[in-house]
Coordinates of C-alpha atoms in Angstrom, one line a residue:
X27 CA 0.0 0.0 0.0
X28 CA 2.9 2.3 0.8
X29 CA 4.6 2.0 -2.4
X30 CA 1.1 3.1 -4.3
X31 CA -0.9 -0.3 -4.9
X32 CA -4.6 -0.2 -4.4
X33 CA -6.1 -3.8 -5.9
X34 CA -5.6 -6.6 -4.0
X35 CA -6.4 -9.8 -3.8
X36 CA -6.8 -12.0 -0.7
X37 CA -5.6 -15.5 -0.3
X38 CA -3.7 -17.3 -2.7
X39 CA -5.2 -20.6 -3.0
X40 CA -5.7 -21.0 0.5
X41 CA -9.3 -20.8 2.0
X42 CA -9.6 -16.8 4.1
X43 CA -11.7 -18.7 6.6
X44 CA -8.7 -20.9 7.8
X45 CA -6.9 -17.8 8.9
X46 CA -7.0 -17.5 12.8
X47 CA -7.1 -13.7 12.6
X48 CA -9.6 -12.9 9.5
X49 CA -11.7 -10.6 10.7
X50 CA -9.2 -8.1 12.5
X51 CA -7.1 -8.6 9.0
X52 CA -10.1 -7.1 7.1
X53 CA -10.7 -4.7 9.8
X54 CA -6.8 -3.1 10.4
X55 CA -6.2 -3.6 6.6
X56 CA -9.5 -0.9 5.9
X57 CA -8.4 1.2 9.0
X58 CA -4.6 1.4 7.4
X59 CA -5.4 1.5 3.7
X60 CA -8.0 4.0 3.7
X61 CA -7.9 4.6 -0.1
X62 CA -8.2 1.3 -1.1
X63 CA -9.9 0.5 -4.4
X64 CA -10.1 -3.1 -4.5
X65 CA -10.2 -5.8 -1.6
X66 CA -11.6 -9.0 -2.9
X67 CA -11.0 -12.8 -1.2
X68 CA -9.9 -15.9 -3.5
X69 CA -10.9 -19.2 -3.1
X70 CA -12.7 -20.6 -0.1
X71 CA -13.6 -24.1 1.4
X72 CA -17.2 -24.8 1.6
X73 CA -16.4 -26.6 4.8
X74 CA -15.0 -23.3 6.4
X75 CA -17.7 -21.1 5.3
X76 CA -20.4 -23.2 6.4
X77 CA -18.5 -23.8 10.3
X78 CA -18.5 -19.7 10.7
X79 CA -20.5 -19.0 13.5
X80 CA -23.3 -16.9 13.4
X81 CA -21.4 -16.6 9.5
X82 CA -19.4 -13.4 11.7
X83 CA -16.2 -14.2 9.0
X84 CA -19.0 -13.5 6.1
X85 CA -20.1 -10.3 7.7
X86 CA -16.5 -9.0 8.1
X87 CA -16.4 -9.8 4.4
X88 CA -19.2 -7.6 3.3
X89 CA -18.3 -5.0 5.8
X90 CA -14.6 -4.4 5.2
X91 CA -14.3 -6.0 1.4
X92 CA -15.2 -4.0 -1.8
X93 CA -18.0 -4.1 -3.9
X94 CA -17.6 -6.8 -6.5
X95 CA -16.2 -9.7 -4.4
X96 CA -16.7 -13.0 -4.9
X97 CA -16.8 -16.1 -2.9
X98 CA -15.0 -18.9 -5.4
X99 CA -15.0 -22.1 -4.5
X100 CA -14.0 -25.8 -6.3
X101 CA -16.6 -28.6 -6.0
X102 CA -15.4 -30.2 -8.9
X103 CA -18.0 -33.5 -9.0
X104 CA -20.5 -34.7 -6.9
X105 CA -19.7 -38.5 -7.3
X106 CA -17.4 -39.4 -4.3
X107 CA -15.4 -42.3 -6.4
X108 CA -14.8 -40.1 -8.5
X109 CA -13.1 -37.1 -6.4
X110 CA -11.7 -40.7 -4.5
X111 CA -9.8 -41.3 -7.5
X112 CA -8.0 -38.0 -8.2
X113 CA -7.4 -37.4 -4.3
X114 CA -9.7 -34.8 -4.0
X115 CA -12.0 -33.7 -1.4
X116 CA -15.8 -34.3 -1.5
X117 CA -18.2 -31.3 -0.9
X118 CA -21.7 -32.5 -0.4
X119 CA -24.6 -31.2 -1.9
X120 CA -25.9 -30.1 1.7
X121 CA -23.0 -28.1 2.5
X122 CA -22.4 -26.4 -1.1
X123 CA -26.2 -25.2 -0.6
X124 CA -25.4 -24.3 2.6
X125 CA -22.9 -22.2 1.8
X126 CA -24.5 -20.9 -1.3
X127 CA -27.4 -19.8 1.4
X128 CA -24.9 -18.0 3.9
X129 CA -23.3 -16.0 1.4
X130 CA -26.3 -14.8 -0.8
X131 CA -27.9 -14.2 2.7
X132 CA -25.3 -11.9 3.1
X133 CA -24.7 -10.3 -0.4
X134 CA -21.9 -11.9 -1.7
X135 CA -21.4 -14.0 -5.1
X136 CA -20.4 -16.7 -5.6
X137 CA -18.5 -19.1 -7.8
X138 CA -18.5 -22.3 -8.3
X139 CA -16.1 -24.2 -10.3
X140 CA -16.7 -28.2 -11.3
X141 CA -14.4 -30.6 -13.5
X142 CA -15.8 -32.7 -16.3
X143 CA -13.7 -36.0 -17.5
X144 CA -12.0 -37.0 -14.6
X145 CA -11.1 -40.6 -14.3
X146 CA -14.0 -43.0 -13.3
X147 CA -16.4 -40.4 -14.5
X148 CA -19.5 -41.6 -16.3
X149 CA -22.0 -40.0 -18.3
X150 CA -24.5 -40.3 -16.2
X151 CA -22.3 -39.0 -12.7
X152 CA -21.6 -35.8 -14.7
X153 CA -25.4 -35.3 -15.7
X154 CA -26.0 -35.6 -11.8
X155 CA -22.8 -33.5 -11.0
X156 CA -24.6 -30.5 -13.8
X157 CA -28.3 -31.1 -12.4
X158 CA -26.9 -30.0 -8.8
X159 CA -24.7 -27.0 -10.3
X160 CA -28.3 -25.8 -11.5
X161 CA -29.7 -27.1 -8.3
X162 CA -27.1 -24.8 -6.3
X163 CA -27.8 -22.3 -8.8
X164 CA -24.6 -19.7 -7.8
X165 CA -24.0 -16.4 -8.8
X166 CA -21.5 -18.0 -12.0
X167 CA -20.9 -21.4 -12.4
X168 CA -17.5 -22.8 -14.6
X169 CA -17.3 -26.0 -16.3
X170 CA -13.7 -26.9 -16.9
X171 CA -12.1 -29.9 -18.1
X172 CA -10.0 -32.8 -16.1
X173 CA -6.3 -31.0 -17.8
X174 CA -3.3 -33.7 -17.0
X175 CA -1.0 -31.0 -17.0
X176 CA 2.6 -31.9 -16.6
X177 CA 3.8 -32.6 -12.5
X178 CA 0.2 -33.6 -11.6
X179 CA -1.2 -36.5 -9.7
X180 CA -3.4 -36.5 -12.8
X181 CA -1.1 -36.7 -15.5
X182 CA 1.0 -39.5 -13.7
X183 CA -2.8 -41.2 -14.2
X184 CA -3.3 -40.3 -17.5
X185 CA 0.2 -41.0 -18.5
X186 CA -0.8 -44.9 -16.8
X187 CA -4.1 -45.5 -18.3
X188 CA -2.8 -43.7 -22.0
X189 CA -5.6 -41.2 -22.0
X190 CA -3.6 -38.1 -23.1
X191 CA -5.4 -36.9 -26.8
X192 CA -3.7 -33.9 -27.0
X193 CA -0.2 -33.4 -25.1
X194 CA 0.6 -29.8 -26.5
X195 CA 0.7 -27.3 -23.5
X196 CA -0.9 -24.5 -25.6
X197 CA -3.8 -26.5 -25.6
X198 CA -4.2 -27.3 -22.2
X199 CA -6.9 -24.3 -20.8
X200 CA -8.5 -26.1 -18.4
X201 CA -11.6 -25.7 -21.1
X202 CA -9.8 -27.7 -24.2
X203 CA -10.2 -31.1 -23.8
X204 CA -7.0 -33.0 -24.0
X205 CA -7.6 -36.2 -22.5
X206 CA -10.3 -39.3 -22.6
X207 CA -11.2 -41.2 -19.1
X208 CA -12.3 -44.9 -19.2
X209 CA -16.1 -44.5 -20.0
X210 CA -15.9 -41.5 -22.2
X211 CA -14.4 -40.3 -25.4
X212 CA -12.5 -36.9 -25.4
X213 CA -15.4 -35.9 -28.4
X214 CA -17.9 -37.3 -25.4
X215 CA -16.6 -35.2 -22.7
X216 CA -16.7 -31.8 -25.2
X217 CA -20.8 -32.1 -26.0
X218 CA -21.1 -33.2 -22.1
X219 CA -19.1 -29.2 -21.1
X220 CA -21.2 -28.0 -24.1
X221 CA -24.3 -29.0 -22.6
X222 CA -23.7 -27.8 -19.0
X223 CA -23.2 -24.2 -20.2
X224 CA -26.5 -24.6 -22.3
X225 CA -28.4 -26.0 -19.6
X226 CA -27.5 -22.8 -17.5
X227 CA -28.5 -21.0 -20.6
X228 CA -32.1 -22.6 -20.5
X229 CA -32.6 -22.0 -17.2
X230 CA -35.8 -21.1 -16.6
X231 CA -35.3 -17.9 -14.7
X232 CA -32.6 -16.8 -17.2
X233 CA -35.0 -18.1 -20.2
X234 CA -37.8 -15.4 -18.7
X235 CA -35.2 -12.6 -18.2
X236 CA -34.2 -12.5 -22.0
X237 CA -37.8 -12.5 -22.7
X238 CA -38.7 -9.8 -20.5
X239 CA -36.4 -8.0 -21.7
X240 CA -37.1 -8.0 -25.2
X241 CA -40.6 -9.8 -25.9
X242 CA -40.0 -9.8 -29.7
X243 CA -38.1 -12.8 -29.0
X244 CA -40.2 -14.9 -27.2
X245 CA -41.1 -17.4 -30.2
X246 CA -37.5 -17.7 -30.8
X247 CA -36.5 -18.3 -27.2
X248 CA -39.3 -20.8 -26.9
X249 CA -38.0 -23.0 -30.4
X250 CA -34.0 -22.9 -28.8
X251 CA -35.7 -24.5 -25.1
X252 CA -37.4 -26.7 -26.7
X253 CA -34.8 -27.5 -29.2
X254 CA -32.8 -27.8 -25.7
X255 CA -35.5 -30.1 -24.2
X256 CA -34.9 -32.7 -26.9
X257 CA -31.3 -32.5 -26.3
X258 CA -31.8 -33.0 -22.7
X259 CA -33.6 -36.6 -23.0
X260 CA -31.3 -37.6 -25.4
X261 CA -28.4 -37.2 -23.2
X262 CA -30.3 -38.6 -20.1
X263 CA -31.0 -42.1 -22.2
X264 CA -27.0 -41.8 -23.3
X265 CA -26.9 -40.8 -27.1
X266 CA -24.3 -38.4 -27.3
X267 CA -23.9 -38.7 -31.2

């Protein structure tokens, strides 16, 4: 702050809530930086968020934080053999909605990021894992793809089971998919990312917000969901061609 910077960015990878001293943090850093222009958080673990008691962590957040902030947190899939596989930890549905509840209780967004692809992942797991992203229904939702990039528990897998498509690092996004797993193709998992975005899309509440906000297009909005609907089945009874 003393050598001019105004924008910053809490956290690092590691969950705000963990820290023993977060709400004095929030509170000396607004009493010393008065001119601050931007204090935002990074990620968070549901599990923190939702232990706050009496969600006093979440207030100091709205209180001493800028506008704009955003509560980002990695649920990845909902399918525990999956998450199992890859060494991850498993967020329940309860506890994501939960948390989703605390923080739009208390005016701030959130973001929720989940991983299609991953080994052991079926078609029908990452149906169920997209039905409870629209279920949770957070302020943005991101639908990435398992990535084996290079020094990762997951590449050392991918390298094992040969399901590397595309090894060139300019392709590997995190939204490019470069690898197969052992129920999907790599073609598969593509349509399965396309369709999560579209289903947010279709929403219902989003579907009426385009409308309402320009009624000339309320045949043509009607046609895509539809169009959508069809789509939907098809996926549910596993035709992905």
């Amino acid at each position: 702050y003393k050598l001019g910077c105004r924008y910053f960015r809490l956290g690092k990878q590691t969950c705000f809530y963990t820290l023993p001293n977060a709400i004095e943090l929030l509170k000396d850093i607004r009493i010393n930086c008065p001119d601050i222009k931007v204090l935002h958080l990074d990620n968070v673990n549901p599990v923190k968020v939702v232990m706050d008691r009496n969600h006093e962590i979440t207030k100091a957040v709205v209180k001493y934080c800028t506008s704009g902030n955003i509560a980002a947190f990695g649920i990845e899939s909902f399918d525990t053999q999956v998450l199992q596989e890859v060494k991850r930890r498993y967020v329940s549905f309860n506890k994501a909605f939960k948390l989703i509840k605390a923080c739009r209780k208390n005016k701030i967004d959130t973001l929720c990021f989940f991983i299609l692809g991953l080994p052991k992942e079926t078609r029908q797991s990452a149906l169920r894992t997209i039905n409870h992203a629209l279920k949770l229904n957070p302020t943005v939702m991101e639908f990435t793809v398992a990535t084996p990039y290079p020094g990762t528990g997951l590449r050392k897998i991918a390298e094992e089971k040969e399901f590397i498509e595309n090894d060139s690092l300019k392709f590997m996004t995190g939204y490019n998919v470069t690898m197969r797993n052992e129920y999907m193709t790599a073609d598969e998992i593509s349509l399965l990312q396309q369709f999560a975005y579209k289903s947010r899309q279709m929403q219902f509440r989003k579907l009426s917000k385009r409308i309402l906000r320009n009624i000339f297009n309320i045949g043509s909005e009607i046609k895509q969901w539809l169009s959508f609907q069809r789509l939907r089945l098809k996926y549910m009874w596993g035709q992905f061609k």
